[in-house]
Coordinates of C-alpha atoms in Angstrom, one line a residue:
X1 CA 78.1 46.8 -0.2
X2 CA 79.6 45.5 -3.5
X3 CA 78.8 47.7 -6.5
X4 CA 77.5 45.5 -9.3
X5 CA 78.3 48.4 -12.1
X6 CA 80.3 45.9 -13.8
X7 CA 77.6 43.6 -14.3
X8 CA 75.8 46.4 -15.8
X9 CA 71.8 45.7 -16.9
X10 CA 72.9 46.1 -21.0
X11 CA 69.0 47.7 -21.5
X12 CA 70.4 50.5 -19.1
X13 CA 74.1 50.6 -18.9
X14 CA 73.5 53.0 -15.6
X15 CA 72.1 51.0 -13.5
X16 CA 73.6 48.5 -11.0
X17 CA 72.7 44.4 -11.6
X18 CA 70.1 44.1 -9.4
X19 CA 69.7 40.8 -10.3
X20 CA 72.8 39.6 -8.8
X21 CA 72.0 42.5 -6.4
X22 CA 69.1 40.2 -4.6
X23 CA 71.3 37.4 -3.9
X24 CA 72.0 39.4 -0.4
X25 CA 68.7 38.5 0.5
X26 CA 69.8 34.8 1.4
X27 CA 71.8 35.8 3.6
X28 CA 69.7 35.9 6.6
X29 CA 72.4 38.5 8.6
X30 CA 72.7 40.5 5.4
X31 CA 71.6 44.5 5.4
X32 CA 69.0 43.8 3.0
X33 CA 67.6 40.7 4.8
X34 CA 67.2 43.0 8.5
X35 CA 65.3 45.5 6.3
X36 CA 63.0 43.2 4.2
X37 CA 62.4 41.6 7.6
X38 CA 61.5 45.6 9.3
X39 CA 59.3 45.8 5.5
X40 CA 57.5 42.9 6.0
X41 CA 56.4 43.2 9.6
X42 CA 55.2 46.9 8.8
X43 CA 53.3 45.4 6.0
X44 CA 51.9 42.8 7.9
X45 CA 50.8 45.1 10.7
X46 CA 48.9 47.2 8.0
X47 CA 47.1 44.9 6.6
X48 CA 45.8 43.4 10.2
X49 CA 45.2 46.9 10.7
X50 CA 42.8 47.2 7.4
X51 CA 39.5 45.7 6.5
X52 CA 37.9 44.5 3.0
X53 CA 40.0 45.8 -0.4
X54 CA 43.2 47.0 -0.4
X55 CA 45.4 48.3 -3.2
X56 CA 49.0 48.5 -3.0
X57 CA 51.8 50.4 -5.7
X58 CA 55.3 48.7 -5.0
X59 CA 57.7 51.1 -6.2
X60 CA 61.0 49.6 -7.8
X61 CA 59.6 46.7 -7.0
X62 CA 62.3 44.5 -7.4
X63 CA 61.1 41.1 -6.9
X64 CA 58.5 41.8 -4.6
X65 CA 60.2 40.4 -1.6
X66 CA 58.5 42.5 0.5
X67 CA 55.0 42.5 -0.1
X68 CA 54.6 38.7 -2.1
X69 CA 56.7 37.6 1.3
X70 CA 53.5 39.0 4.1
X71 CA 51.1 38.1 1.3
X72 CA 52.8 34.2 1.5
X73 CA 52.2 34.5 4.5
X74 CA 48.5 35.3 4.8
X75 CA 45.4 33.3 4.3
X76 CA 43.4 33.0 1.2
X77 CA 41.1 35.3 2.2
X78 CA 43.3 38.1 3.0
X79 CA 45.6 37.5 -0.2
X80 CA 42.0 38.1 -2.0
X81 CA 41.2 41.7 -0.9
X82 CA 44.7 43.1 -2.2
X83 CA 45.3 44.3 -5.4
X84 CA 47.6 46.5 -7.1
X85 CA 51.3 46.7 -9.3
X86 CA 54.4 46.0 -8.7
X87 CA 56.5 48.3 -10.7
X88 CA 60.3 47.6 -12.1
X89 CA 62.6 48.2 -15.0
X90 CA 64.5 45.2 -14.6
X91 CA 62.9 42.5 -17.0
X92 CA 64.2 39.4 -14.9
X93 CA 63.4 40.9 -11.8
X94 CA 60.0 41.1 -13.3
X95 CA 60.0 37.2 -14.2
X96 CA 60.6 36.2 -10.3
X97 CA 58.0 38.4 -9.4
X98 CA 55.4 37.4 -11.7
X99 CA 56.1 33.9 -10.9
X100 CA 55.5 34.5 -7.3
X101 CA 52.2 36.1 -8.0
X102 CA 51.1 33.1 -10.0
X103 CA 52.1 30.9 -7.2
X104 CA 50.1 33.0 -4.8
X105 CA 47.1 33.7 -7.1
X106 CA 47.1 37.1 -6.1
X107 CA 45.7 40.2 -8.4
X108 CA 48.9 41.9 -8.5
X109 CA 50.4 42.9 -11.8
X110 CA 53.9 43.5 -12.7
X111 CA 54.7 46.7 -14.5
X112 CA 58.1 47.0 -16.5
X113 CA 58.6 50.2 -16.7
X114 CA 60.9 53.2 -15.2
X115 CA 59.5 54.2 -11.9
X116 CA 60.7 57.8 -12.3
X117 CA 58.1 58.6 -14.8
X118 CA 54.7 60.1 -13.6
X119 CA 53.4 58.7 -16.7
X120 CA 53.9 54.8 -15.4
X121 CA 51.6 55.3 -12.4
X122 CA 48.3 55.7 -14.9
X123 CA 45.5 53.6 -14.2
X124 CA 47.9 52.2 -11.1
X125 CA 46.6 54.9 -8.6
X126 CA 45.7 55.6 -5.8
X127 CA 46.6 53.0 -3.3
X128 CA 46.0 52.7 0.1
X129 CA 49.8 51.7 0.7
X130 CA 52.6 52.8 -1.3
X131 CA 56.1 50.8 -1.1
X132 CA 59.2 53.2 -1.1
X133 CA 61.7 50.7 -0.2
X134 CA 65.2 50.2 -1.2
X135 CA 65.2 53.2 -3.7
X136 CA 66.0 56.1 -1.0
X137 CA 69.8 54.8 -0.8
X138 CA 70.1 54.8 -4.7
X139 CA 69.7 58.1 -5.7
X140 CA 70.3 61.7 -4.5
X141 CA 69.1 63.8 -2.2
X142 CA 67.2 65.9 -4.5
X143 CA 65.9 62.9 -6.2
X144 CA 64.7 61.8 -2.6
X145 CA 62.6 64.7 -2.2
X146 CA 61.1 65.0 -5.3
X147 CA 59.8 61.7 -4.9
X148 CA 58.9 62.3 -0.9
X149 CA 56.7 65.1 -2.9
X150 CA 55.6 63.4 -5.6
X151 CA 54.6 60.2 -3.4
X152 CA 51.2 62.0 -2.3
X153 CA 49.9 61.5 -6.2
X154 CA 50.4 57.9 -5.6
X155 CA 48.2 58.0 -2.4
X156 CA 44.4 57.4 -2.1
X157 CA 43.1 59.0 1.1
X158 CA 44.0 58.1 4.2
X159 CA 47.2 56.0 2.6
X160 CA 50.3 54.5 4.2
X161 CA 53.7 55.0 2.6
X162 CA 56.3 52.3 4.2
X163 CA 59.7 53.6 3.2
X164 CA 63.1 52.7 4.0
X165 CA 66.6 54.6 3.6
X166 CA 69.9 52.6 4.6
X167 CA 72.7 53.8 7.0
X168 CA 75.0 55.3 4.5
X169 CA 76.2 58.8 5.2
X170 CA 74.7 61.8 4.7
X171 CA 72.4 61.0 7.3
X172 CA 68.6 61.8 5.2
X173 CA 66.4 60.4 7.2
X174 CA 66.0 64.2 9.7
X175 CA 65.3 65.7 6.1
X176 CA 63.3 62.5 4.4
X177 CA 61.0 63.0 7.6
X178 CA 60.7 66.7 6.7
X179 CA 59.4 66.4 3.7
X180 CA 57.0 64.1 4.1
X181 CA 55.5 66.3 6.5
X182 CA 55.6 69.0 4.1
X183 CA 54.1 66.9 1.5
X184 CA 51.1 66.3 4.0
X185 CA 51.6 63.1 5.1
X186 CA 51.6 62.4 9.1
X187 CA 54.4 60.3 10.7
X188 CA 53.2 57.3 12.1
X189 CA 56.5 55.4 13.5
X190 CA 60.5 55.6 12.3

């Protein structure tokens, strides 16, 4: 995978261009596409599995490929009974995703701000499906876990956290498994 450092977001010189970072997604064969795709169908699966309102928390939200892409996909009446945030730093990022939303007429909101701050998540939670995908591969292991943990704040009873973590070495996925039993949560599928 290409490292976009160079094309560095100037609000936070840190952090990859994730803008430029999305383009992967149109390529149907790309990493990204197979695990939007693996996103999507989870997502679709829970909300056939649900009835009546549903609030979801998209975390580093991106563009909302994931959960705007199932939601295109559903009826009027099941785009109607979800609600929830999207939440991202990346102000463009933020644009596409809003725009979607409008174009769906769904009651989701876009939240710019810095995912890794407790304080973001205020009047956002709980939901009843949590979104940790495509952040796992981004930041370290201890990072990882303290989000695994921190993920059950998020979580209104009975919640479903969809999560992904690519193929890059070390191998987490034993250890991101782990802790979310620790933190309570019950593994459903992998």
């Amino acid at each position: 995978m290409e490292d976009h450092r160079a094309n560095a977001n100037p609000d936070h010189p840190d952090l990859r261009d994730y803008v430029h970072w999305h383009t992967a997604y149109d390529d149907p064969e790309s990493s990204l596409s197979i695990r939007l795709r693996h996103v999507q169908r989870a997502i679709s699966t829970w909300l056939a599995g649900t009835a009546g309102p549903v609030r979801i928390l998209s975390v580093c939200a991106g563009q909302g490929h994931d959960i705007l892409g199932v939601l295109s996909q559903c009826d009027a009446v099941d785009r109607s009974r979800v609600s929830g945030a999207l939440v991202e730093i990346e102000a463009a990022d933020n644009d596409v995703a809003r725009h979607r939303i409008e174009e769906l007429d769904v009651n989701l909101q876009v939240v710019r701000a810095d995912a890794g701050l407790t304080s973001t998540y205020a009047g956002l939670v709980p939901a009843d499906l949590v979104l940790l995908s495509g952040i796992m591969g981004n930041v370290s292991a201890e990072d990882i876990e303290r989000l695994v943990h921190t993920s059950r704040q998020l979580c209104a009873p009975g919640a479903t956290v969809i999560w992904t973590r690519g193929a890059q070495g070390p191998d987490l996925g034993p250890d991101i498994r782990r802790w979310f039993l620790e933190a309570g949560f019950e593994e459903v599928s992998c």
